[in-house]
Structure formats: structure tokens, C-alpha cells
Coordinates of C-alpha atoms and ligand atoms in Angstrom, one line a residue:
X923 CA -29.0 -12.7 -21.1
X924 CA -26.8 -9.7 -20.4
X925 CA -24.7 -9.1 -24.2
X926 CA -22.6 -6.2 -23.0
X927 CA -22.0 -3.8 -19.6
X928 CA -22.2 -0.5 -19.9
X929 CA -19.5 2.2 -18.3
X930 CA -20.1 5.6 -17.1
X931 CA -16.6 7.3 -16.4
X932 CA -17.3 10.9 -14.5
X933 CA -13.9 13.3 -14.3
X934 CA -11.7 13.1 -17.9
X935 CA -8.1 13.9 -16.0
X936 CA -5.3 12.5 -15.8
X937 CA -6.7 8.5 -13.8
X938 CA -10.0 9.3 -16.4
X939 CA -7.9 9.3 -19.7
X940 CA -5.4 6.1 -18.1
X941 CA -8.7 4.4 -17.7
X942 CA -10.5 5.5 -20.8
X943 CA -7.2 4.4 -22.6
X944 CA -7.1 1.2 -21.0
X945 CA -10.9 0.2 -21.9
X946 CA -10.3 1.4 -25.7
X947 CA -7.0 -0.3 -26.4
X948 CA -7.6 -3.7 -24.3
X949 CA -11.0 -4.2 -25.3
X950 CA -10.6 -7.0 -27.0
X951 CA -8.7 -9.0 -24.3
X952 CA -11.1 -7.7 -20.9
X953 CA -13.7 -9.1 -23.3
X954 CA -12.5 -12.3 -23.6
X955 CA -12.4 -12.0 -19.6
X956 CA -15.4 -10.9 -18.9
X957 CA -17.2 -12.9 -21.6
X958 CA -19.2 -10.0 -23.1
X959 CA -18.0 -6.1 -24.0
X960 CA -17.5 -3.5 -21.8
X961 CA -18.9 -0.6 -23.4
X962 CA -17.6 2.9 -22.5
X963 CA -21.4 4.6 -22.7
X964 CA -21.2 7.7 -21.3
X965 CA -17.7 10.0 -20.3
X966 CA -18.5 13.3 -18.4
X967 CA -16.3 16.1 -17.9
X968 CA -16.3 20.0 -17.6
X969 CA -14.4 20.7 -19.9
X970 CA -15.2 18.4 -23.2
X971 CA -13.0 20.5 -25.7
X972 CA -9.4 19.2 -24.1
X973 CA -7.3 17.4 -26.2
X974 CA -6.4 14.5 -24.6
X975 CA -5.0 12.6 -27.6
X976 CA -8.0 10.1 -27.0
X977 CA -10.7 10.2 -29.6
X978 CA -13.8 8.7 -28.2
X979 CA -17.1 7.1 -30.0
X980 CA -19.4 10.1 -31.6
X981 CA -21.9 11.4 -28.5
X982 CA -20.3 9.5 -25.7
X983 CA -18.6 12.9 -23.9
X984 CA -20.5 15.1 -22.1
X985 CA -20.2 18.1 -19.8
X986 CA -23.0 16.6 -17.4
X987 CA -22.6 14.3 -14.7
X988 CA -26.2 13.7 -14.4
X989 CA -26.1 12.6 -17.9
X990 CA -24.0 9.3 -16.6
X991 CA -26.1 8.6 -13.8
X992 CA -29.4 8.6 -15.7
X993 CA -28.2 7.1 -18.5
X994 CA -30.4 3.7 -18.1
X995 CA -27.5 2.0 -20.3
X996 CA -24.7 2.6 -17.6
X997 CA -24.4 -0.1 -15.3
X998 CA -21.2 0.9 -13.7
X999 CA -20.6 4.6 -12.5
X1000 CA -16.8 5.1 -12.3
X1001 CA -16.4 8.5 -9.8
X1002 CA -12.9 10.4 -11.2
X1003 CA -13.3 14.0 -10.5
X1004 CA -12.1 13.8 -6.6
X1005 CA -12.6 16.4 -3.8
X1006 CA -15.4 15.5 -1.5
X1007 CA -18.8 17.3 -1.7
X1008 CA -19.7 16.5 -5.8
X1009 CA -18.1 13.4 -5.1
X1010 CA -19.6 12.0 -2.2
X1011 CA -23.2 13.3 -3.8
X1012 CA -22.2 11.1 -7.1
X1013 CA -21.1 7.9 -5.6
X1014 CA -23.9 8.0 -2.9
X1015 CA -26.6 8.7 -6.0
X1016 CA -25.1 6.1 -8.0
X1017 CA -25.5 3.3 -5.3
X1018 CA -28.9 4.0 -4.7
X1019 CA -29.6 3.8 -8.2
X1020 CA -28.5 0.1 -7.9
X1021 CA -25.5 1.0 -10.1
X1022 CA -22.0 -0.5 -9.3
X1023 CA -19.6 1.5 -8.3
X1024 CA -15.9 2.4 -8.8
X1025 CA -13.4 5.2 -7.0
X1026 CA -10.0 6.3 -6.8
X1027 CA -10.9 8.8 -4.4
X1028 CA -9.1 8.1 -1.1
X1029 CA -9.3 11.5 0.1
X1030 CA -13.1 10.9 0.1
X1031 CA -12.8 7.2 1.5
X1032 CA -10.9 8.4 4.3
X1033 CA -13.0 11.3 5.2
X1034 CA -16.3 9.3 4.6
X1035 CA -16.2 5.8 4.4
X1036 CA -18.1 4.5 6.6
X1037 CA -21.5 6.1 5.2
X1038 CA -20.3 5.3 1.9
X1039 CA -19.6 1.6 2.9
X1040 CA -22.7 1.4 4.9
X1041 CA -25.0 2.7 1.6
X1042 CA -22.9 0.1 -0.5
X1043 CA -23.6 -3.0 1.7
X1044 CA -27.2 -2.1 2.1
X1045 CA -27.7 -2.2 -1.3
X1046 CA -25.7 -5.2 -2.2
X1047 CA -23.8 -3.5 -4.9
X1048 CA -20.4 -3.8 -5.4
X1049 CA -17.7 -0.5 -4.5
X1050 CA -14.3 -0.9 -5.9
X1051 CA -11.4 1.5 -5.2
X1052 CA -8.3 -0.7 -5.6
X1053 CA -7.2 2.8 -7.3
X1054 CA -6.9 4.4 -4.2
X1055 CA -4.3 3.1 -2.5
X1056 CA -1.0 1.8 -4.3
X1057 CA -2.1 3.6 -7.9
X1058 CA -1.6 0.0 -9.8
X1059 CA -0.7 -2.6 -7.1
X1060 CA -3.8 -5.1 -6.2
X1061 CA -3.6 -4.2 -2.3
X1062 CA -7.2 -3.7 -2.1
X1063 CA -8.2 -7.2 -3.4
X1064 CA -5.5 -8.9 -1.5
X1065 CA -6.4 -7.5 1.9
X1066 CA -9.9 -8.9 0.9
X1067 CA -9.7 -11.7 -1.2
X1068 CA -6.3 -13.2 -1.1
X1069 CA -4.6 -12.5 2.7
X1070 CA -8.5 -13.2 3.8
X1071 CA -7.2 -16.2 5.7
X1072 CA -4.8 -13.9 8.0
X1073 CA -5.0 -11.8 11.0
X1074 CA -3.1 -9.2 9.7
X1075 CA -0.2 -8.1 12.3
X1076 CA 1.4 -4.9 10.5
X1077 CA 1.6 -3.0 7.5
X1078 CA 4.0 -0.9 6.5
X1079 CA 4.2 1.2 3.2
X1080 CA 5.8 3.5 0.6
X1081 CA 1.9 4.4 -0.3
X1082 CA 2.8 8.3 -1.9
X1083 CA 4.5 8.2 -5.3
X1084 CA 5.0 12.0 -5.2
X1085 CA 6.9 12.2 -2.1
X1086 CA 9.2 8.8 -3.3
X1087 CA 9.7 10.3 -6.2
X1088 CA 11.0 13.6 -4.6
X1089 CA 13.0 11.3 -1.7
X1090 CA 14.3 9.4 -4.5
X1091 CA 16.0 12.3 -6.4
X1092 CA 16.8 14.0 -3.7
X1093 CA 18.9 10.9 -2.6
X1094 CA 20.2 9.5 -6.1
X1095 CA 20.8 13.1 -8.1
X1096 CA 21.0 15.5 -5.4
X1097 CA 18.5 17.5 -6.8
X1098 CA 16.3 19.9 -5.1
X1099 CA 12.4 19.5 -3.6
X1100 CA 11.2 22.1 -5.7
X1101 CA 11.9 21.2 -8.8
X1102 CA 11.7 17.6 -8.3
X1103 CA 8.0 18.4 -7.2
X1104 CA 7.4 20.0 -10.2
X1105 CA 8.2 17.3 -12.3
X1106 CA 6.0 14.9 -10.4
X1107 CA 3.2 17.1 -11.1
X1108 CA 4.0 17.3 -14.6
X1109 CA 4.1 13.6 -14.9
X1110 CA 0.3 13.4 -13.6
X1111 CA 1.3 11.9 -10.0
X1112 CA 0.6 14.4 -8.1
X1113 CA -3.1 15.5 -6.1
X1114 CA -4.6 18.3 -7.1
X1115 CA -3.3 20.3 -3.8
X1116 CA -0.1 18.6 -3.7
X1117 CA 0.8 19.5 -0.2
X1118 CA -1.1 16.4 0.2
X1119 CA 1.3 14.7 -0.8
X1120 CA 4.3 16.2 0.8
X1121 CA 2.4 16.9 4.2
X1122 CA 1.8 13.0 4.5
X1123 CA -2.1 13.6 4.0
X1124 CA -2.7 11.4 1.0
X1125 CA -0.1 8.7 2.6
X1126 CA -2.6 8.9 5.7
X1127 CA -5.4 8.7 4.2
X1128 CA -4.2 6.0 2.4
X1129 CA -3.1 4.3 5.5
X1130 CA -6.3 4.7 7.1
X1131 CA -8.3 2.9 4.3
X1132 CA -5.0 0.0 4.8
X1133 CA -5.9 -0.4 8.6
X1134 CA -9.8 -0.5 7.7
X1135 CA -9.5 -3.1 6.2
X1136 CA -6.6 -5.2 7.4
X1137 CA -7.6 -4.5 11.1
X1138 CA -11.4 -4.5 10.2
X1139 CA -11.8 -1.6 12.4
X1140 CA -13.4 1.9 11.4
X1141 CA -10.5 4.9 11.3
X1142 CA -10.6 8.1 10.7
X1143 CA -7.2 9.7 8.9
X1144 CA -7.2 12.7 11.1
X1145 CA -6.7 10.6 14.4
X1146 CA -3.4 9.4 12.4
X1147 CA -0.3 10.8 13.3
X1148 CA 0.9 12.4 9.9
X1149 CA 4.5 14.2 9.3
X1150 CA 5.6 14.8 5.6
X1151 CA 9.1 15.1 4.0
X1152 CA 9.1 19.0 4.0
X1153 CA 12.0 19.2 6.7
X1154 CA 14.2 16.9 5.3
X1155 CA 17.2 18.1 4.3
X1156 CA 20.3 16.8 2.2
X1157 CA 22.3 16.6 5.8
X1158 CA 19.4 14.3 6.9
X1159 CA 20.3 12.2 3.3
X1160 CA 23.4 12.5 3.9
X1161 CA 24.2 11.3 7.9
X1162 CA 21.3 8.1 6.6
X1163 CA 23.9 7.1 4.5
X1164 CA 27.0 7.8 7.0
X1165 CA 24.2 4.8 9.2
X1166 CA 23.2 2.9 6.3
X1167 CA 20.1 3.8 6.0
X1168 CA 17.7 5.4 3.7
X1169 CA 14.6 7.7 4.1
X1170 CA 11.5 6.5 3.3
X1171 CA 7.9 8.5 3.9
X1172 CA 6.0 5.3 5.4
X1173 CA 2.9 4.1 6.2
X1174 CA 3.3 2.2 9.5
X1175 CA 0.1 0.4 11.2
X1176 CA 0.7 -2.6 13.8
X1177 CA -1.5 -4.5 16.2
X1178 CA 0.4 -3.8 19.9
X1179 CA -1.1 -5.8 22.4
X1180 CA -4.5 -5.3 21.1
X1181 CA -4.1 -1.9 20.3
X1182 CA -3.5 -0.8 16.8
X1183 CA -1.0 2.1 16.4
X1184 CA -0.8 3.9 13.0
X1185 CA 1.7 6.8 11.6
X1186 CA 2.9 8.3 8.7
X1187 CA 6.3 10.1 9.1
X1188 CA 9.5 9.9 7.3
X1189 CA 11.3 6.6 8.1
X1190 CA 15.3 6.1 8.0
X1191 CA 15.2 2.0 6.7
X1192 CA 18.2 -0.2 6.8
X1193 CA 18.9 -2.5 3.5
X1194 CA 17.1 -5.6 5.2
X1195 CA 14.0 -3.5 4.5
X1196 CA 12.2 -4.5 1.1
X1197 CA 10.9 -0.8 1.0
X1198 CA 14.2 0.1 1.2
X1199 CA 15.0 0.2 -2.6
X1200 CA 11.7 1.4 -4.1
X1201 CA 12.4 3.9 -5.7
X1202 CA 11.0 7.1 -7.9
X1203 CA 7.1 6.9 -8.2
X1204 CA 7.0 3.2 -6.9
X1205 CA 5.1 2.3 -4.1
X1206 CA 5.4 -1.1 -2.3
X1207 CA 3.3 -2.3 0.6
X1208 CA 4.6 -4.9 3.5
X1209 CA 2.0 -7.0 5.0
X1210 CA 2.4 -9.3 7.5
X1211 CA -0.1 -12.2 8.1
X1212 CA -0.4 -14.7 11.1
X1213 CA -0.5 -17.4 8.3
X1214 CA 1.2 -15.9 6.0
X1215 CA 3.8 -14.3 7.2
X1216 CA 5.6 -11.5 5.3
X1217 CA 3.9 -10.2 1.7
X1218 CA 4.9 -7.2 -0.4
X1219 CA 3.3 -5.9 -3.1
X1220 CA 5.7 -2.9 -5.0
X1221 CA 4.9 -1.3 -8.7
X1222 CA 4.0 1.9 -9.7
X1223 CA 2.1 4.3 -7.5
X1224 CA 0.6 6.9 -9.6
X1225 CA 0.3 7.9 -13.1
X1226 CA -2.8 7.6 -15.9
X1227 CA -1.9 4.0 -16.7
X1228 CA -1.0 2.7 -13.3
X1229 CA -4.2 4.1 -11.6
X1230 CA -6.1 3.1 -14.9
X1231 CA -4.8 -0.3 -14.6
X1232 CA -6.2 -0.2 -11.1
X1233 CA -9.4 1.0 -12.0
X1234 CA -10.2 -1.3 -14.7
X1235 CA -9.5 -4.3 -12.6
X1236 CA -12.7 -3.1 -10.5
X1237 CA -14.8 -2.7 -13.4
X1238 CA -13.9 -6.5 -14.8
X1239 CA -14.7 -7.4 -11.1
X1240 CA -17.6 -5.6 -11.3
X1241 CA -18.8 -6.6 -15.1
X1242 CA -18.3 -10.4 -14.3
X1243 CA -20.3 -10.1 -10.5
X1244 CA -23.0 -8.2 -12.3
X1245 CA -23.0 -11.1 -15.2
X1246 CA -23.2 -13.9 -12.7
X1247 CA -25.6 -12.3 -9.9
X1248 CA -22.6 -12.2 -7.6
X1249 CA -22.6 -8.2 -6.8
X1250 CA -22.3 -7.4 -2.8
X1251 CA -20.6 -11.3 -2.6
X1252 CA -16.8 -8.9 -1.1
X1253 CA -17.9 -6.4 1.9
X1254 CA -16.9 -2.9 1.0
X1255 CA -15.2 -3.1 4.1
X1256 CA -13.9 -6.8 3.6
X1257 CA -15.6 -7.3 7.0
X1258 CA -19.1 -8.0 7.2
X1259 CA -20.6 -5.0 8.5
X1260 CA -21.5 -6.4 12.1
X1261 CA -18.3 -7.8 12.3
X1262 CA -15.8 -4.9 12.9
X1263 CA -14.4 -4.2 15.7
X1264 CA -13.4 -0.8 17.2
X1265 CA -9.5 -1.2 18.5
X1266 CA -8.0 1.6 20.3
X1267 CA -5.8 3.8 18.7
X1268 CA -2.7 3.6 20.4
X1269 CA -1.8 7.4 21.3
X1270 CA 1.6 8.6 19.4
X1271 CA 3.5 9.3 23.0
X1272 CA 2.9 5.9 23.6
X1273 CA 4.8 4.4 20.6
X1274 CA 8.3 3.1 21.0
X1275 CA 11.0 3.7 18.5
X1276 CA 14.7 3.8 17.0
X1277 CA 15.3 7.6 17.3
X1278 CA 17.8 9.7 14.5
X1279 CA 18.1 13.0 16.4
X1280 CA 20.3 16.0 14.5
X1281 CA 21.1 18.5 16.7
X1282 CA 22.6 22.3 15.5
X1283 CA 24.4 23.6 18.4
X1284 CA 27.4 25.9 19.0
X1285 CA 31.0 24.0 19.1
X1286 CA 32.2 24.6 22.6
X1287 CA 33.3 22.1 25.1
X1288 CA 30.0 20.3 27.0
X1289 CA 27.7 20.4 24.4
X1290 CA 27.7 17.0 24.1
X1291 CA 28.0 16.0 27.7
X1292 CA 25.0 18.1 28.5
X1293 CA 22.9 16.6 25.5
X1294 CA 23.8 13.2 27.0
X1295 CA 22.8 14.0 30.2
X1296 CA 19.3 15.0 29.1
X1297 CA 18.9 12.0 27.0
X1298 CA 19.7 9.8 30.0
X1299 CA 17.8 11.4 32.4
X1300 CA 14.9 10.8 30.2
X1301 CA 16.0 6.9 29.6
X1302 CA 17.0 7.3 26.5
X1303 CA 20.2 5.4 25.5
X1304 CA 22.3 6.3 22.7
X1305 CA 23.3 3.7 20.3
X1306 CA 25.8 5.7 18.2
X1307 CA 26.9 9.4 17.8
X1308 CA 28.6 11.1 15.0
X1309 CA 30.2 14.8 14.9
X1310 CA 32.3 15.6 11.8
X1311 CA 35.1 18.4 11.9
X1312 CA 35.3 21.1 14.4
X1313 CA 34.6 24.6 14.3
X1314 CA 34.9 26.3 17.7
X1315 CA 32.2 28.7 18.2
X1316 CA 30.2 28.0 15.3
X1317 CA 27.1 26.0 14.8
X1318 CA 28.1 22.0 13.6
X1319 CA 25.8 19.2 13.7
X1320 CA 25.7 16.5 16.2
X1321 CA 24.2 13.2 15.2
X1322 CA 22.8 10.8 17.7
X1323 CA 21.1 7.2 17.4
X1324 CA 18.9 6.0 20.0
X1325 CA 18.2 2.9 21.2
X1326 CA 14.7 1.5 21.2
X1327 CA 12.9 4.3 23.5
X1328 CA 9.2 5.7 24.1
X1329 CA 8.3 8.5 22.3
X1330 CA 7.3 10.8 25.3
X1331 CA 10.3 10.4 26.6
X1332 CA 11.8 11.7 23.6
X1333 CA 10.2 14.4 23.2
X1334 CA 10.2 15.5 26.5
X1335 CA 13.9 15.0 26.2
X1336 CA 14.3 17.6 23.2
X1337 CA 12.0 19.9 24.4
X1338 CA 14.6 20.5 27.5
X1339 CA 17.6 20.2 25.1
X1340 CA 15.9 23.0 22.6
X1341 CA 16.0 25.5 25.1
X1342 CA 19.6 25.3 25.8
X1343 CA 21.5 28.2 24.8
X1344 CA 23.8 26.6 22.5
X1345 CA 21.3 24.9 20.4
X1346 CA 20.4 27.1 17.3
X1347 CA 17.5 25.6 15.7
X1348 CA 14.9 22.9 17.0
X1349 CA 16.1 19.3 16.8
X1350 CA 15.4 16.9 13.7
X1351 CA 13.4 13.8 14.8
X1352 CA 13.6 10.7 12.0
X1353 CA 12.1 7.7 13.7
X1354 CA 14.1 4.3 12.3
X1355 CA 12.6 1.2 11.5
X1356 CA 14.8 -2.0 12.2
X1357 CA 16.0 -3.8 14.9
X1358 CA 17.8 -2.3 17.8
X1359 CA 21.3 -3.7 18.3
Ligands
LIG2664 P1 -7.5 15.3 -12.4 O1 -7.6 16.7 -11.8 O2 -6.5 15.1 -13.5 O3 -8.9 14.9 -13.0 C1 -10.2 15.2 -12.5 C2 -11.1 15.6 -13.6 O4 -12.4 15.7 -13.2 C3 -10.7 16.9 -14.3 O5 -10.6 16.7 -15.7 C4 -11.8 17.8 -13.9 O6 -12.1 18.8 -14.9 C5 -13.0 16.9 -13.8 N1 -14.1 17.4 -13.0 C6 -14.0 18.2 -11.9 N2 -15.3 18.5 -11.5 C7 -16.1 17.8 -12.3 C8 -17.5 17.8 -12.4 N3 -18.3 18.4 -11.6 N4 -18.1 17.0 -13.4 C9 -17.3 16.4 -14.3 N5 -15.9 16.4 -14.3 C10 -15.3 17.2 -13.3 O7 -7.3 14.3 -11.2 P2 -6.7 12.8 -11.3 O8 -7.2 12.1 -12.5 O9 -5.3 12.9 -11.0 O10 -7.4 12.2 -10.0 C11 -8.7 11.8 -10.0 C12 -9.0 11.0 -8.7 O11 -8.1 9.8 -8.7 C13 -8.7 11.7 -7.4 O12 -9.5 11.3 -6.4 C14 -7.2 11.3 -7.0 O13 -6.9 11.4 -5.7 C15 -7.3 9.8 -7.5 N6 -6.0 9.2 -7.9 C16 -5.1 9.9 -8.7 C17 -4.0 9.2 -9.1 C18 -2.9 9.8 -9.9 O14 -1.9 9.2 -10.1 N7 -3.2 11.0 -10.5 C19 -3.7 7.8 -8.6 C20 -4.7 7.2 -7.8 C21 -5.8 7.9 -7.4 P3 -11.3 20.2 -14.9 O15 -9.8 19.9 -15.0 O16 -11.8 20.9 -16.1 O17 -11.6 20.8 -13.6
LIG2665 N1 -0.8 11.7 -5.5 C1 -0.8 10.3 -5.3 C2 0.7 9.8 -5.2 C3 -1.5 9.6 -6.5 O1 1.6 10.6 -5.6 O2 0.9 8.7 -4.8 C4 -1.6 8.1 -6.3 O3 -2.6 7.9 -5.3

């Protein structure tokens, strides 16, 4: 009979000390869950003289990884150092020692899934990384356990708290993206190279773990399309609001016509949206089920506690599996492993879209006539147009809507219209999400 299960946490940062936390302070209740303790065993970090306001059990930190993994008492590894190399080496040793295993690393995931997967469901253990997408939202489990029913039709997702936390008081306080970035950082949200964040990288890789396994088809994050928020400026903030709108960084993934077709760029959202108010470091996820229909998931997206939360959900999952035999019974993947199928992913040109265009150009008569032109010799019908004030010779903005139109076409469009002499800077491209009327 199995009295307790032992955890080995590697990387004592900012998810480490959330989860540590967590397992300390709730220990009594996830054993009344479980049925038997959890035991925090073993804690590695390099550096074991931080404070961290956390005082652990005499002997359980230490500045070796290997001292988790061989520690014949651990019987789930919990990986929380990130980065790939050490990581990858860690999880990959710890599943063939038979150990459970848990992540947060969806840098890794994204990079390196499908060996890690593939070593997990060959040796039956059980891999948990609800952690790595959503920081505490259950996406993970309910793209595997509760939407299992569904052929999932689209997802779409505010899946970077960093970069809605910058949007967020950008929009609401007018502050600025320097210094709104440097509070996420101080609040432990964002990656350790936070142009992740900003670039869109963590959203897309992310979003590539989301299509893996909602689409049960093998992705890799670098095929995504991936734009971050760095260009947006307060004109951009400013015009969404003159539409209604508001400017989400999104996840976007869709099955068209048996093609799947995933992005991450900054969205402008109209108020029907439910991502549309989530805001600061809250993610939300939509997902949208055959059966179902639409779901979303929203809460917080980063932080020690959130991600902790996350993380310790795996371990339970992974405690009570191990008490009852059941570990391997959930494919890593959610698919069972000769059951994916490669889709095609549907190239970016070939996307359509609700276009914002922002054009700088110099205030003489034509302008607009010519920028028309372009637009309709390309197909591309405008919807709306807005040009505030006039100030003859000098640069203004001109603000155009499009109507539904294919994303070659755009482009080709703008790359025409940015070589014309009165344009004095390239045109800013915010795809919309909504319908087209
Ligand atoms: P931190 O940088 O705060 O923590 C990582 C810890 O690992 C640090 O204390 C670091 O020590 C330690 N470490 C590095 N190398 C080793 C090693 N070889 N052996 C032992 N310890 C080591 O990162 P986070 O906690 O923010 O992130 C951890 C993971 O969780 C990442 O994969 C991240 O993407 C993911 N994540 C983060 C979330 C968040 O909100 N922060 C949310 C969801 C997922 P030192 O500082 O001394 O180098
Ligand atoms: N840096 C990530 C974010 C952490 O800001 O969302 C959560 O995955």
C-alpha cells in the first residue's frame, strides 16, 4: 500500500516557489484529495541561499538536479528551470526512470514535443503541463478530458499575460510599453527573455501546443505566423476605439476546409468578443466544439500562484493515477499516438481577413483617391474610412476598414501603396476579428 508520494521540484523561481507554496500551505486539503500526503522530498536549485520567504523542511534543498532524479523517494519529477537543453535532458531522464512527470515549459513543448510525448507514451507514465499554456486556467485537461467528445472547430486566445497586461495599460491608463513591461517583469509574469513575450513567441508556442492537441495533429511553432505588439502605437488604441474595437494579441487556430490555419498577431475585437474584456495579466481561451459549441476558459495567466495552481493540479492527477495504477490512462498528446493526423497548414497569404490599415501620407488632394484605387484593383473593398483634421502638406493619418479580403491581396496592395511618394512610413496592418457587415 502506497502511504505517501514523493515530489521532486527542479528550478526554485518564481512558478517553483508558487508551487512550493502551494504544496506547503494546502497540504492538508490535496491530502484529503489524493488520500495519502504529497511529500515535497527533494527541491533543487542553483542557487539555495535566496530568500524566498519560504522556509522548507531541514535537507530537502539542494544545488543538484541529479540529486531529485536519483532520489529513490521521488516519484514525481516536476521540471521548473526552463530553456531547452538541461531541460529536455531532465524530463527525458526522468521518464525513463519510470518517474511521472510535470512541466510548465512550453518553450520546450513547442520546440520538442513530439520526442518528449513519444518517450512519455512508451513508457506509460503520465506528463502534465497544464502550466504551460493559460498559467492557471485548466485548458490542458479540458482539451483532453472534458471537450474529449468534440471535434474542435477553432480556438482563439489571449494566451500571453505580459503582452495583456502591457495592451491593457496602454489602453486604460495611457501609459507607456516600457515601463508597463517593466512592471510585468517585476510581478514575475514575464519569460526569462521577455521579447518572447512581446514578439508573440511564447503566445505561439503556446498556440502550437493548443492546436496539438485540439486538432490532434503534430505542429511546430516556427511554421506559425507570429507578430507581437511592438508596433502598436496609442494612434492604433486610439482609431480601435473611434471603431469600437479593442486590441488584443491572439491566438487564432481554425479548421478551413480541412486545413488548419494558425496565427498569432495583434487582433482589433469588437465588444461581442468574450476576449474582448480580459484584461491586465488575464488570459482567456475560446474553444469551439462540434458538440459543444462555444467554451471559454479566462483567469490569470501568469504569476507564482496561478502557474503554481496549475502545476499542482498535475501533481494530484498524477499522485492519485500513480495510487490507483492508472498512469499513461490520458495520451500526452490527448490522441493516441497512432491516431494523429498531419493537416496542412494553411499558408498565411492564403488566410482571409477584416483588415485595419493606418496609412501616414502627406495631405494633398488624391491621396485618398489613389489609395482607393490600389485597394480596388487588388479586390479589396473598404468598409469604412476615417481622416481627422487637415493639414495641407503635412503628414496626417488615414484610416481604412476593409471588408472581408485575402491576405495576398493585401499585402500586395500595400506594397504598391508604400512606394508612393506621399506615403511617409510603411502602412500598419491590424487584422479584425468579427463579422463583416
Ligand atoms: P525563473 O527564472 O523564475 O525560475 C527558474 C529557476 O530555475 C531559477 O531559480 C533558476 O536559478 C533555476 N535554475 C536554472 N538552471 C538550473 C539548474 N541547472 N538546476 C537547478 N535550477 C536551475 O522562471 P519561472 O519560474 O518564471 O519559469 C519557469 C518555467 O515555467 C519556464 O519554463 C516558464 O516558461 C514557465 N512558466 C512561467 C510562468 C510565469 O508566470 N512565470 C507561467 C507559466 C509557465 P537561477 O535564477 O539561480 O538561475
Ligand atoms: N510569460 C508568460 C506570460 C508566462 O506572460 O503569459 C505564462 O506562461
Amino acid at each position: 500500500m502506497i502511504s505517501r508520494v514523493g515530489v521532486g521540484l527542479i528550478g526554485f523561481g518564481t512558478v517553483g516557489s508558487g508551487v512550493v507554496k502551494i504544496l506547503l500551505e494546502n497540504a492538508g486539503l490535496i491530502r484529503r484529495r489524493v488520500g495519502v500526503p504529497i511529500e515535497l522530498v527533494r527541491v533543487a536549485d542553483l542557487d539555495v541561499t535566496r530568500d524566498r520567504g519560504i522556509t522548507l523542511p531541514p535537507g530537502v534543498l539542494v544545488n543538484d538536479a541529479k540529486q531529485v532524479l536519483s532520489d529513490p523517494n521521488v516519484d514525481i519529477v516536476v521540471e521548473l528551470v526552463g530553456g531547452y537543453d538541461f531541460a529536455k535532458r531532465l524530463i527525458l531522464d526522468a521518464i525513463a526512470a519510470g518517474k511521472t512527470v510535470v512541466t510548465a515549459n512550453k518553450a520546450l513543448l513547442a520546440l520538442h514535443g513530439e520526442e518528449i510525448f513519444a518517450a512519455a507514451s512508451r513508457k506509460g507514465i503520465d506528463l502534465g503541463f497544464e502550466a504551460s499554456v493559460g498559467g492557471g486556467i485548466p485548458v490542458i485537461h479540458a482539451l483532453k478530458e472534458g471537450l474529449a467528445a468534440n471535434s474542435i472547430q477553432s480556438i482563439y486566445g489571449i494566451i500571453n499575460g505580459t503582452s495583456n497586461y502591457i495592451l491593457s495599460r496602454m489602453t486604460n491608463e495611457g501609459k507607456g510599453f516600457a515601463e508597463t513591461l517593466v512592471e510585468a517583469q517585476k510581478a514575475g509574469y514575464a519569460e526569462a527573455d521577455p521579447t518572447f513575450d512581446v514578439a508573440g513567441t511564447d503566445s505561439a508556442h503556446k498556440l502550437a501546443i493548443l492546436v496539438n492537441l485540439g486538432f490532434g495533429t503534430p505542429v511546430n511553432f516556427k511554421d506559425l505566423y507570429t507578430e507581437g505588439i511592438t508596433h502598436i502605437t496609442e494612434h492604433d488604441m486610439a482609431y480601435a476605439r473611434e471603431f469600437d474595437y479593442t486590441i488584443k494579441l491572439l491566438g487564432i487556430a481554425k479548421l478551413v476546409e480541412g486545413d488548419v490555419e494558425a496565427r498569432v498577431h495583434p487582433t482589433m475585437l469588437g465588444a461581442e468578443s468574450p476576449l474582448a474584456k480580459i484584461e491586465g495579466v488575464y488570459n482567456a481561451i475560446q474553444l469551439i466544439g462540434d458538440a459543444v459549441g462555444d467554451v471559454v476558459l479566462s483567469g490569470r495567466g501568469a504569476g507564482d500562484l496561478a502557474a503554481g495552481s496549475a502545476v499542482v493540479s498535475d501533481i494530484i492527477a498524477g499522485a492519485r493515477n500513480l495510487l490507483k495504477g492508472g498512469a499513461g490512462r490520458v495520451p500526452p498528446a490527448s490522441f493516441q499516438p497512432g491516431e494523429r493526423r498531419p493537416l496542412r497548414l494553411r499558408p498565411m497569404e492564403e488566410i482571409r481577413s477584416l483588415y485595419y490599415l493606418r496609412f501616414m501620407v502627406t495631405d494633398r488632394p488624391g491621396v485618398l483617391a489613389q489609395i482607393a484605387g490600389e485597394l480596388g484593383r487588388y479586390g479589396i473593398s473598404i468598409s469604412s474610412m476615417l481622416q481627422k483634421g487637415r493639414r495641407e502638406g503635412q503628414t496626417v493619418p488615414i484610416v481604412i476598414k476593409t471588408h472581408t479580403a485575402r491576405e495576398r491581396d493585401v499585402q500586395t496592395a500595400l506594397s504598391q501603396i508604400n512606394r508612393m511618394s506621399f506615403m511617409s512610413e510603411p502602412t500598419t496592418l491590424i487584422r479584425i476579428e468579427g463579422k463583416d457587415e
